[in-house]
Coordinates of C-alpha atoms in Angstrom, one line a residue:
Chain A
M1 CA 57.7 -192.7 9.1
S2 CA 61.1 -194.3 9.2
G3 CA 63.3 -195.3 11.8
E4 CA 62.5 -196.3 15.8
P5 CA 58.7 -197.5 15.9
Q6 CA 56.7 -194.4 17.1
Q7 CA 53.7 -194.8 19.8
P8 CA 50.8 -194.1 17.5
R9 CA 49.7 -190.5 18.3
T10 CA 45.7 -189.8 19.1
A11 CA 43.1 -187.9 17.3
L12 CA 39.6 -187.3 18.5
L13 CA 37.2 -187.3 16.1
V14 CA 33.5 -186.1 17.0
E15 CA 31.0 -186.1 14.1
D16 CA 27.4 -186.8 13.9
N17 CA 27.4 -187.9 10.5
F18 CA 29.0 -191.3 9.8
L19 CA 30.4 -191.0 5.6
A20 CA 31.6 -187.7 6.7
A21 CA 33.6 -189.6 9.7
L22 CA 34.7 -192.2 8.1
E23 CA 36.3 -189.6 5.2
V24 CA 38.4 -187.8 8.3
A25 CA 39.2 -191.2 9.9
D26 CA 41.0 -192.4 6.9
T27 CA 42.8 -189.3 6.3
L28 CA 43.9 -189.3 10.1
T29 CA 44.6 -193.1 9.8
D30 CA 46.8 -192.7 6.7
L31 CA 48.5 -189.4 8.6
G32 CA 49.7 -192.0 11.1
F33 CA 46.8 -190.8 14.0
S34 CA 45.2 -193.3 16.2
V35 CA 41.7 -192.2 15.9
L36 CA 39.8 -191.9 19.1
G37 CA 35.9 -192.0 17.9
P38 CA 34.3 -191.3 15.7
F39 CA 31.8 -190.0 18.3
A40 CA 28.5 -188.8 17.6
T41 CA 27.8 -186.6 20.6
S42 CA 29.2 -184.2 23.0
D43 CA 28.3 -186.5 26.4
D44 CA 29.9 -189.8 24.3
A45 CA 32.9 -187.7 23.3
L46 CA 33.8 -186.3 27.2
R47 CA 33.7 -189.7 28.7
A48 CA 36.2 -190.9 25.9
M49 CA 38.4 -187.8 27.0
E50 CA 38.5 -188.9 30.6
S51 CA 40.2 -191.8 30.2
A52 CA 42.2 -190.7 27.3
P53 CA 45.7 -189.9 28.2
R54 CA 46.9 -187.4 25.8
I55 CA 45.2 -186.5 22.7
E56 CA 46.9 -184.6 20.0
I57 CA 44.6 -183.4 18.2
A58 CA 40.7 -182.9 18.1
I59 CA 38.4 -182.9 15.0
L60 CA 34.9 -181.3 16.3
D61 CA 31.7 -181.3 14.1
V62 CA 30.0 -178.1 15.3
H63 CA 26.2 -179.4 15.1
L64 CA 25.8 -183.3 16.8
R65 CA 22.9 -185.2 17.4
G66 CA 21.3 -183.2 20.2
G67 CA 23.6 -180.4 20.9
T68 CA 26.4 -178.8 19.8
C69 CA 30.3 -179.7 20.5
A70 CA 30.4 -176.4 23.0
P71 CA 30.9 -178.6 25.8
L72 CA 33.9 -180.1 24.5
I73 CA 35.6 -176.5 24.3
P74 CA 36.9 -176.0 28.0
L75 CA 38.1 -179.2 28.5
L76 CA 40.3 -179.4 25.4
R77 CA 41.2 -175.8 26.1
A78 CA 41.9 -176.5 29.4
R79 CA 44.4 -179.6 28.3
E80 CA 45.8 -177.6 25.8
T81 CA 44.9 -179.4 23.0
P82 CA 44.5 -177.9 19.4
F83 CA 41.4 -178.4 18.0
V84 CA 39.5 -177.8 14.6
L85 CA 36.2 -177.3 14.0
I86 CA 34.4 -178.5 10.9
T87 CA 30.8 -177.2 9.9
G88 CA 28.3 -176.6 7.2
Y89 CA 27.4 -173.2 9.2
S90 CA 28.8 -169.9 8.6
Q91 CA 30.7 -167.8 11.3
P92 CA 27.6 -165.6 12.6
D93 CA 26.2 -168.9 13.7
L94 CA 29.2 -169.9 15.2
N95 CA 29.4 -167.2 17.6
D96 CA 26.1 -168.5 19.0
V97 CA 27.4 -171.9 19.9
L98 CA 30.7 -170.7 21.1
A99 CA 29.0 -168.1 23.1
G100 CA 32.0 -165.5 22.9
M101 CA 34.9 -168.2 23.0
P102 CA 37.5 -166.8 20.6
L103 CA 36.9 -168.4 17.1
P104 CA 39.0 -171.6 16.8
P105 CA 40.3 -172.9 13.0
R106 CA 37.9 -173.9 11.2
L107 CA 36.9 -176.1 8.2
G108 CA 33.9 -175.2 6.4
K109 CA 32.1 -178.3 5.0
P110 CA 32.6 -179.6 2.2
F111 CA 36.4 -179.6 2.4
S112 CA 38.8 -182.0 0.5
T113 CA 41.6 -184.0 1.9
R114 CA 43.8 -181.8 0.8
E115 CA 42.5 -179.3 3.1
L116 CA 42.1 -181.0 6.3
R117 CA 45.8 -182.3 5.6
A118 CA 47.0 -178.8 5.7
V119 CA 45.0 -178.2 8.9
L120 CA 46.1 -181.3 10.6
A121 CA 49.8 -180.1 9.6
E122 CA 49.7 -177.0 11.1
L123 CA 48.0 -177.8 14.1
A124 CA 49.8 -181.0 14.9
P125 CA 52.8 -181.0 13.0
P126 CA 54.7 -184.8 12.8
T127 CA 57.1 -185.0 15.5
G128 CA 59.9 -186.1 13.2
S129 CA 59.5 -182.5 11.3
R130 CA 60.0 -180.3 14.4
G131 CA 63.8 -181.1 14.3
Chain B
M1 CA -46.0 -95.0 11.4
V2 CA -47.8 -93.1 13.2
D3 CA -48.1 -89.5 13.7
D4 CA -49.5 -88.2 16.9
S5 CA -48.1 -84.6 15.8
D6 CA -46.3 -84.2 18.7
P7 CA -43.0 -82.7 17.1
S8 CA -40.6 -84.2 19.3
D9 CA -42.3 -87.7 18.6
S10 CA -41.6 -86.7 15.0
D11 CA -38.2 -86.0 15.1
R12 CA -38.0 -89.4 17.0
A13 CA -39.6 -90.7 14.0
R14 CA -36.9 -89.6 11.9
V15 CA -34.2 -90.3 13.6
D16 CA -35.5 -93.9 13.6
S17 CA -36.1 -94.0 9.9
E18 CA -32.9 -92.8 9.4
L19 CA -31.3 -95.6 11.6
L20 CA -33.1 -98.1 10.0
A21 CA -32.0 -96.9 6.5
T22 CA -28.6 -96.6 8.2
L23 CA -28.9 -100.2 9.2
L24 CA -30.2 -101.8 6.1
A25 CA -27.3 -99.7 3.6
T26 CA -24.5 -100.9 5.9
T27 CA -25.5 -104.3 7.7
P28 CA -23.3 -107.0 6.6
D29 CA -26.1 -109.9 7.5
F30 CA -29.2 -110.5 5.3
V31 CA -32.0 -108.2 7.0
Y32 CA -35.7 -108.1 6.2
F33 CA -39.4 -107.2 7.2
K34 CA -42.2 -109.2 6.0
D35 CA -46.2 -108.7 5.8
T36 CA -48.3 -111.4 7.2
E37 CA -48.8 -112.4 3.7
R38 CA -45.1 -113.3 3.7
R39 CA -43.9 -111.0 1.4
F40 CA -40.9 -108.1 1.6
V41 CA -41.8 -105.0 3.0
R42 CA -38.4 -104.0 3.9
V43 CA -34.9 -105.7 2.4
S44 CA -30.8 -104.7 3.7
K45 CA -28.4 -103.8 0.6
T46 CA -27.3 -107.4 1.4
M47 CA -30.3 -108.6 -0.5
E48 CA -30.1 -106.8 -3.4
T49 CA -26.5 -107.8 -3.7
L50 CA -27.7 -111.6 -3.1
F51 CA -30.7 -111.2 -5.8
G52 CA -29.3 -108.8 -8.1
L53 CA -32.3 -106.9 -7.9
P54 CA -33.3 -103.6 -6.4
E55 CA -34.9 -103.3 -3.4
A56 CA -38.2 -102.0 -5.4
E57 CA -38.2 -105.2 -7.5
I58 CA -38.1 -107.4 -4.2
I59 CA -40.7 -105.6 -2.3
G60 CA -43.9 -107.6 -2.9
K61 CA -42.4 -110.9 -3.4
R62 CA -42.0 -113.6 -1.6
D63 CA -39.5 -116.6 -1.1
E64 CA -41.1 -118.6 -3.8
D65 CA -40.8 -115.7 -6.2
L66 CA -36.9 -115.2 -5.3
F67 CA -35.3 -118.1 -4.1
P68 CA -35.0 -121.7 -5.8
E69 CA -37.4 -124.3 -5.0
H70 CA -34.7 -126.8 -2.8
I71 CA -34.4 -123.1 -0.6
H72 CA -37.8 -122.3 -0.4
I73 CA -39.5 -125.3 0.3
H74 CA -37.7 -125.0 4.1
S75 CA -38.2 -121.3 4.4
V76 CA -42.1 -121.1 3.5
P77 CA -42.8 -123.2 6.0
D78 CA -40.6 -121.3 8.8
D79 CA -42.4 -118.3 7.7
I80 CA -46.0 -119.5 7.9
R81 CA -44.7 -121.0 11.4
V82 CA -43.1 -118.1 13.1
L83 CA -46.8 -116.0 11.6
T84 CA -49.0 -118.8 13.1
T85 CA -47.7 -119.5 16.2
G86 CA -45.6 -117.1 17.0
E87 CA -42.3 -119.0 17.9
P88 CA -39.5 -117.3 16.7
I89 CA -36.7 -119.9 14.4
V90 CA -33.3 -119.4 16.1
N91 CA -30.0 -119.9 14.2
K92 CA -31.2 -122.3 11.7
L93 CA -28.4 -123.3 8.8
E94 CA -30.1 -122.6 5.3
G95 CA -28.8 -122.0 2.3
G96 CA -27.3 -123.9 -0.3
E97 CA -27.0 -122.8 -4.5
V98 CA -29.0 -119.3 -4.3
R99 CA -28.2 -118.4 -7.9
A100 CA -26.1 -121.1 -9.8
G101 CA -22.7 -121.3 -9.2
T102 CA -23.1 -119.4 -5.7
Q103 CA -23.6 -121.5 -2.9
T104 CA -24.8 -119.1 0.4
W105 CA -25.0 -120.5 3.6
V106 CA -26.8 -118.3 6.7
L107 CA -27.6 -119.0 10.0
T108 CA -31.1 -117.3 10.5
N109 CA -33.2 -115.8 13.1
K110 CA -37.1 -115.0 12.4
T111 CA -39.5 -113.5 14.7
L112 CA -42.5 -111.8 14.9
W113 CA -43.0 -108.4 14.0
R114 CA -46.0 -106.6 16.2
S115 CA -47.3 -103.2 15.8
A116 CA -46.5 -100.6 19.0
S117 CA -49.9 -101.6 20.0
G118 CA -49.3 -105.3 19.6
E119 CA -51.0 -106.4 16.6
V120 CA -49.2 -108.6 14.2
Q121 CA -47.8 -106.4 11.4
G122 CA -46.0 -109.9 9.7
L123 CA -42.3 -111.0 10.7
H124 CA -38.8 -109.9 11.0
G125 CA -35.4 -112.0 9.9
T126 CA -31.8 -111.6 9.9
S127 CA -29.7 -114.3 8.5
R128 CA -25.7 -114.2 8.8
E129 CA -23.5 -115.5 6.3
F130 CA -22.0 -119.1 7.6
T131 CA -20.8 -120.4 4.1
D132 CA -17.0 -120.2 5.0
L133 CA -17.8 -121.4 8.7
K134 CA -19.9 -124.4 7.2
R135 CA -16.9 -125.4 4.7
L136 CA -14.6 -125.3 8.1
R137 CA -17.2 -127.5 9.8
D138 CA -18.1 -129.9 6.5
S139 CA -14.4 -130.4 6.1
E140 CA -13.8 -131.4 9.6
R141 CA -16.5 -133.8 9.6
R142 CA -15.2 -135.1 6.1
A143 CA -12.1 -135.4 8.1
K144 CA -13.5 -137.6 11.0
Q145 CA -15.7 -139.3 9.1
I146 CA -12.2 -140.4 6.7
L147 CA -10.4 -141.3 10.1
S148 CA -13.4 -143.8 11.5
Q149 CA -14.0 -145.0 8.0
I150 CA -10.5 -146.1 6.9
H151 CA -9.1 -149.1 7.6
D152 CA -6.2 -148.7 8.7
S153 CA -5.0 -147.3 12.6
V154 CA -4.6 -143.6 13.3
I155 CA -4.2 -142.5 16.9
S156 CA -3.6 -139.4 18.4
V157 CA -2.1 -138.1 21.9
D158 CA -1.2 -135.2 23.9
L159 CA 2.0 -134.2 24.6
E160 CA 2.0 -136.3 27.5
G161 CA 1.5 -139.5 25.4
F162 CA -2.5 -139.5 26.3
I163 CA -4.7 -141.1 23.8
T164 CA -6.9 -138.0 22.2
S165 CA -8.2 -139.8 19.3
W166 CA -8.6 -143.5 18.7
N167 CA -10.3 -144.4 15.3
H168 CA -12.3 -147.8 13.9
G169 CA -8.9 -149.1 12.2
S170 CA -7.3 -149.0 15.6
E171 CA -10.0 -150.4 17.3
V172 CA -9.8 -153.6 14.7
L173 CA -6.0 -153.7 14.8
F174 CA -5.3 -153.7 18.5
G175 CA -8.8 -154.8 19.9
H176 CA -9.2 -152.2 22.1
S177 CA -12.4 -150.2 21.8
A178 CA -12.1 -146.0 21.2
E179 CA -14.5 -145.9 24.5
A180 CA -11.7 -147.8 26.7
M181 CA -8.7 -146.3 25.5
L182 CA -9.5 -142.2 25.5
G183 CA -7.3 -140.8 28.2
R184 CA -5.2 -143.3 28.7
H185 CA -1.6 -143.6 28.2
I186 CA -0.4 -144.8 25.1
S187 CA 2.7 -147.1 26.5
V188 CA -0.5 -149.6 27.2
V189 CA 0.0 -150.7 23.6
Y190 CA 3.6 -151.6 24.2
P191 CA 5.0 -154.9 26.1
E192 CA 6.9 -153.7 29.3
E193 CA 9.8 -154.5 28.4
D194 CA 9.8 -151.5 25.4
H195 CA 8.5 -148.6 27.4
G196 CA 12.2 -147.2 27.6
L197 CA 12.2 -147.3 24.2
L198 CA 9.1 -145.6 23.8
E199 CA 10.5 -142.1 25.3
T200 CA 14.1 -142.4 24.1
D201 CA 13.6 -144.0 20.3
I202 CA 10.0 -142.8 19.6
I203 CA 8.5 -139.8 21.6
A204 CA 12.0 -138.1 21.8
P205 CA 12.9 -138.1 18.2
L206 CA 9.4 -137.5 16.9
L207 CA 9.5 -134.3 19.1
R208 CA 12.9 -133.1 17.8
Q209 CA 12.0 -133.6 14.3
G210 CA 8.6 -133.1 13.8
E211 CA 8.1 -136.6 12.1
H212 CA 9.4 -140.0 12.8
H213 CA 9.1 -143.6 11.4
A214 CA 9.7 -146.7 13.2
E215 CA 9.6 -150.2 13.6
V216 CA 8.4 -151.3 17.1
R217 CA 6.5 -154.1 18.9
L218 CA 3.3 -153.8 20.2
L219 CA 0.7 -155.0 22.3
R220 CA -2.7 -156.4 21.1
A221 CA -5.9 -156.5 23.7
S222 CA -5.5 -160.7 23.5
G223 CA -1.6 -160.0 25.1
D224 CA -0.3 -161.1 21.2
V225 CA 2.8 -159.5 20.4
F226 CA 2.9 -157.9 16.8
Y227 CA 5.3 -155.6 14.3
G228 CA 4.2 -152.3 13.9
H229 CA 5.7 -149.8 11.4
L230 CA 4.8 -146.3 12.9
A231 CA 4.6 -143.1 10.7
L232 CA 4.0 -140.2 13.1
S233 CA 3.8 -136.4 13.4
V234 CA 3.5 -133.8 15.8
L235 CA 0.4 -131.6 15.7
T236 CA 0.6 -128.1 16.2
E237 CA -1.4 -125.5 17.1
D238 CA -1.0 -121.6 16.7
G239 CA 2.4 -122.7 15.7
K240 CA 3.1 -124.6 18.6
P241 CA 3.3 -128.5 19.5
S242 CA 0.2 -129.6 20.7
G243 CA 0.2 -133.6 20.3
M244 CA 1.3 -136.2 18.5
I245 CA -0.5 -138.5 15.8
G246 CA 0.3 -141.6 14.2
Y247 CA -0.3 -144.3 11.5
T248 CA 0.5 -147.7 12.7
M249 CA 0.5 -150.8 9.8
D250 CA 0.9 -154.2 10.9
I251 CA 4.7 -155.4 9.6
T252 CA 4.5 -158.8 11.6
E253 CA 3.6 -161.3 8.3
R254 CA 6.7 -159.3 6.5
V255 CA 9.0 -159.1 9.7
E256 CA 8.1 -163.1 10.8
G257 CA 8.2 -163.6 6.9
E258 CA 12.1 -162.5 6.9
K259 CA 13.0 -164.2 9.8
R260 CA 11.4 -167.5 8.3
R261 CA 13.3 -166.9 5.0
K262 CA 16.6 -165.9 6.6
L263 CA 16.6 -169.2 8.4
L264 CA 15.9 -171.5 5.8
M265 CA 18.7 -169.9 3.9
R266 CA 20.8 -170.7 6.6
E267 CA 19.2 -173.9 7.4
L268 CA 19.3 -174.7 3.2
D269 CA 22.9 -173.9 3.0
H270 CA 23.8 -176.3 6.2
R271 CA 22.8 -178.8 4.5
V272 CA 23.8 -178.4 1.0
K273 CA 27.3 -178.4 2.5
N274 CA 26.4 -181.5 4.9
S275 CA 25.3 -183.3 1.6
L276 CA 28.2 -182.5 -0.6
A277 CA 30.5 -183.7 1.8
V278 CA 28.3 -186.8 2.2
V279 CA 28.3 -187.4 -1.3
R280 CA 31.9 -187.0 -1.3
S281 CA 32.5 -189.3 1.3
L282 CA 30.0 -192.3 -0.4
A283 CA 32.0 -191.7 -3.6
R284 CA 35.6 -192.0 -1.9
Q285 CA 34.1 -195.0 0.6
T286 CA 32.7 -197.0 -2.3
A287 CA 35.6 -196.1 -4.9
N288 CA 38.1 -197.8 -2.5
R289 CA 35.8 -200.9 -2.2
A290 CA 35.0 -201.6 -6.0
P291 CA 37.0 -203.3 -8.2
T292 CA 35.7 -202.0 -11.3
L293 CA 34.4 -198.9 -12.5
D294 CA 31.1 -200.1 -13.5
A295 CA 31.0 -201.8 -10.2
F296 CA 31.5 -198.5 -8.5
L297 CA 29.0 -196.6 -10.6
Q298 CA 26.4 -199.0 -9.7
Q299 CA 27.0 -199.3 -6.2
F300 CA 27.3 -195.0 -6.0
S301 CA 24.5 -194.7 -7.7
G302 CA 22.1 -197.4 -6.0
R303 CA 23.7 -195.8 -2.6
L304 CA 22.8 -192.3 -4.0
D305 CA 19.1 -193.0 -5.0
A306 CA 18.6 -194.1 -1.3
M307 CA 20.0 -190.9 0.0
V308 CA 17.4 -189.1 -2.6
V309 CA 14.5 -191.3 -1.6
A310 CA 15.6 -190.7 2.1
H311 CA 15.2 -186.7 1.2
E312 CA 12.6 -186.7 -0.6
T313 CA 10.5 -188.8 2.3
L314 CA 11.7 -186.5 4.8
A315 CA 11.0 -183.1 2.5
G316 CA 7.3 -184.5 1.7
N317 CA 7.0 -184.0 5.8
R318 CA 8.7 -180.7 6.1
W319 CA 11.7 -182.1 7.5
T320 CA 9.8 -182.7 10.8
G321 CA 10.2 -186.6 10.5
L322 CA 10.1 -189.7 8.8
P323 CA 6.7 -191.9 8.0
L324 CA 8.0 -195.4 8.4
R325 CA 5.5 -197.0 6.3
Q326 CA 5.6 -194.6 3.8
A327 CA 9.9 -194.6 3.3
V328 CA 9.4 -198.6 3.5
S329 CA 7.6 -198.6 0.4
E330 CA 9.5 -195.3 -1.3
A331 CA 12.3 -197.8 -0.9
L332 CA 11.1 -201.1 -1.8
T333 CA 9.3 -199.8 -5.2
S334 CA 11.0 -202.1 -7.6
S335 CA 11.3 -205.1 -4.7
D336 CA 9.4 -208.1 -5.4
G337 CA 9.2 -210.6 -3.1
V338 CA 9.5 -208.5 0.0
T339 CA 6.3 -208.1 2.3
A340 CA 6.1 -205.0 4.9
D341 CA 3.8 -204.5 7.6
G342 CA 4.0 -202.6 10.8
P343 CA 2.3 -199.5 12.3
D344 CA 2.6 -195.9 11.6
V345 CA 5.3 -194.6 13.0
I346 CA 7.1 -191.3 12.5
L347 CA 11.3 -191.7 13.0
P348 CA 13.2 -188.7 14.0
P349 CA 14.8 -187.1 10.8
E350 CA 18.2 -188.2 11.7
C351 CA 16.8 -191.8 11.1
A352 CA 16.0 -191.2 7.4
T353 CA 19.2 -191.8 5.9
P354 CA 20.4 -194.8 7.8
L355 CA 17.4 -196.7 7.2
C356 CA 16.8 -196.2 3.9
L357 CA 20.5 -197.0 2.9
A358 CA 19.8 -200.1 5.1
L359 CA 16.8 -201.1 3.4
H360 CA 19.0 -200.5 0.1
E361 CA 21.6 -202.7 1.2
L362 CA 19.7 -205.3 2.3
T363 CA 18.0 -205.4 -0.5
T364 CA 20.9 -205.1 -2.8
N365 CA 22.6 -208.3 -0.7
A366 CA 19.3 -210.5 -0.8
R367 CA 19.3 -210.0 -4.7
K368 CA 22.9 -210.6 -5.3
H369 CA 23.5 -213.8 -2.4
G370 CA 20.2 -213.7 -0.6
A371 CA 16.5 -214.9 -0.7
L372 CA 15.6 -212.8 -3.7
Q373 CA 18.6 -214.2 -5.8
Q374 CA 16.0 -217.6 -5.9
A375 CA 12.8 -218.0 -7.6
D376 CA 10.7 -218.8 -4.1
G377 CA 12.4 -217.0 -1.8
S378 CA 10.8 -213.9 -0.2
V379 CA 11.7 -211.5 2.5
D380 CA 9.3 -210.3 5.6
L381 CA 10.0 -206.7 7.1
R382 CA 7.9 -206.4 10.0
W383 CA 8.2 -203.4 12.7
S384 CA 6.5 -202.7 16.0
W385 CA 6.9 -200.2 19.2
Q386 CA 9.2 -201.6 21.4
A387 CA 8.9 -198.9 24.4
D388 CA 10.5 -195.8 23.4
E389 CA 12.1 -198.0 20.2
V390 CA 11.2 -199.2 17.2
E391 CA 12.3 -202.4 16.0
I392 CA 12.4 -203.5 12.7
R393 CA 13.1 -206.7 11.2
W394 CA 14.2 -208.3 8.0
R395 CA 13.6 -211.8 7.6
E396 CA 14.6 -214.1 4.7
H397 CA 13.0 -217.0 3.8
G398 CA 13.3 -219.7 1.1
C399 CA 17.2 -219.8 0.5
K400 CA 17.9 -223.1 0.2
E401 CA 21.6 -223.1 0.8
P402 CA 22.5 -220.2 3.2
P403 CA 26.2 -219.5 3.6
S404 CA 27.4 -220.9 6.4
N405 CA 29.5 -218.1 7.7
L406 CA 28.2 -214.3 8.1
K407 CA 30.5 -212.3 6.7
P408 CA 29.0 -208.9 5.8
G409 CA 30.8 -206.9 2.7
F410 CA 31.3 -203.0 3.1
G411 CA 27.3 -202.3 2.2
L412 CA 26.6 -204.1 5.8
S413 CA 29.1 -202.7 7.9
L414 CA 28.5 -199.1 6.4
V415 CA 24.4 -199.8 7.8
H416 CA 25.7 -200.7 10.8
G417 CA 27.7 -197.2 11.5
L418 CA 24.7 -195.4 10.0
I419 CA 22.3 -197.1 12.0
E420 CA 24.6 -197.0 15.3
H421 CA 26.3 -194.0 15.0
E422 CA 24.2 -191.5 13.3
A423 CA 20.9 -192.9 14.2
G424 CA 21.7 -193.8 18.0
G425 CA 20.3 -197.4 17.1
R426 CA 21.0 -200.7 17.0
F427 CA 22.2 -202.9 13.9
S428 CA 22.2 -207.0 14.1
L429 CA 23.1 -209.7 11.7
E430 CA 22.1 -213.2 12.2
M431 CA 22.5 -216.0 9.7
T432 CA 19.3 -218.5 9.9
P433 CA 18.6 -222.0 8.0
E434 CA 16.3 -219.6 5.7
G435 CA 18.5 -217.0 5.2
L436 CA 19.8 -213.8 6.3
S437 CA 17.8 -211.9 9.4
A438 CA 18.5 -208.6 10.2
T439 CA 17.6 -206.5 13.4
I440 CA 17.4 -202.8 13.5
H441 CA 16.2 -200.7 16.7
L442 CA 16.0 -197.3 16.1
P443 CA 15.0 -194.4 18.7
T444 CA 11.7 -192.8 18.2
R445 CA 10.6 -189.4 20.4
E446 CA 7.6 -190.8 21.9
D447 CA 7.4 -193.7 24.0
R448 CA 4.3 -195.9 23.8
S449 CA 5.5 -198.5 26.3
A450 CA 2.7 -196.7 28.5
S451 CA -0.2 -196.6 26.0
L452 CA -0.1 -199.5 24.2
G453 CA -2.1 -198.5 21.1
P454 CA -3.3 -200.3 18.0
G455 CA -0.5 -202.3 16.9
A456 CA 1.8 -202.1 19.7
R457 CA 2.8 -205.4 21.0

């Protein structure tokens, strides 16, 4: 990233597995994001979202400690925040969690850093590349 | 016959004699007269056919001369009874193999034969062939017997669905007696929410097709629901439907097994994918900080081993929880100098990896920089209940020169993250003059603060 110093963009990371979260957080940092999280429960993530002015992208593990990420989705949709689901479960199980909500983009575990980068580039392209 | 020499009487006698001859020659029944000595006097044509003898060779003989023993052993006492008591034999089923290879069954009537003056002359008998009817009756009885004795449930209902038969297998399967069920509507064995289904998915297609198979939920007398496979047919009488009959097989085990298997497969798939993601991350995180390839291999395989211990201990407890004592002894198998003690505690499954990695990193750290590096150093590992948490204390003793400032390496900060983030616990480190001291708090699903059991403090 060259040119004028930019305010780092914020990525919300919700993943209850610490090692998996570390990996995603590293990639986000490499891409110039400031990482909000990782959070292991949807309650913790909701609290953080309330005080975060702007979130460019959210990365959500579907199954969290004590529940799923479903409580976060309405707020993300309301704020028009793009998000990606990461999960080891297949689609039919996600339908249970999402309860009829349209299926957002998702990354099946285990995914490579390259796959994660590709999804992030699509959902939250670097501002510099927007012409 | 007595001739009173009255011409009208003699005419009548002639007619009577003709009528008798006609009757004996043409009746399809077995008709016979016997004297008081039980000897045949007259027999019908059918008797000649039965014995394969002309009447002349039958007359003068008794039952015991003509019938096999298994028949005359019953018929002779009957003759004697009629002759001595005068009581008739009415509709008695008798017979069997009269001649080799031929079964003949008859319904027999025997009555006393008196002369016009009332004197006993002998007896008269008529036996009507019953062989076909007997076969029918026997097959009906056999069918009933089979139905009552097979272990499977067979139920018949009328066209309205009211129960008309309920065999022993049904009594066993449903727990209702036949007595209690005959006349009741078949819907009583269906859960209430499936009553609509009974009409639309079972009775209607059955009546339409004549046969139907279905898998349904059924109710036992106890109120338990089970899964049944139904094989159903329409019963017909003279070509018209008269009822329905169904065979029910309990398939609960199969259905439950399928559900369990699907769930397990899904769960296994999820766990494997998650594990691979974790291993990938563990490899990268370890590699980022390892100075050499050898150091990486050593650290990585040590951490992987700790995860294997977590997995094996959890799997050994069917993934329901982690018995702390067992996890500690597995994680510390090759660690002399650590004494461990505490009450029996089962930790939630999500504590398994964080705890086993914590024990691994603390041991590795103590071997490299702490108490276990020194000949007389030791570690005290104790745990106890603290309300709804378990507190695990790792105390190193006998460090001659404990590092003055505490700067945990990647291993211990990894443990910190795992305990706090993944297990929802707390992890703290402290340096004492004796050596490193670590305290782990892990949440449990039981609260021991109210009832202080043995080992609680």
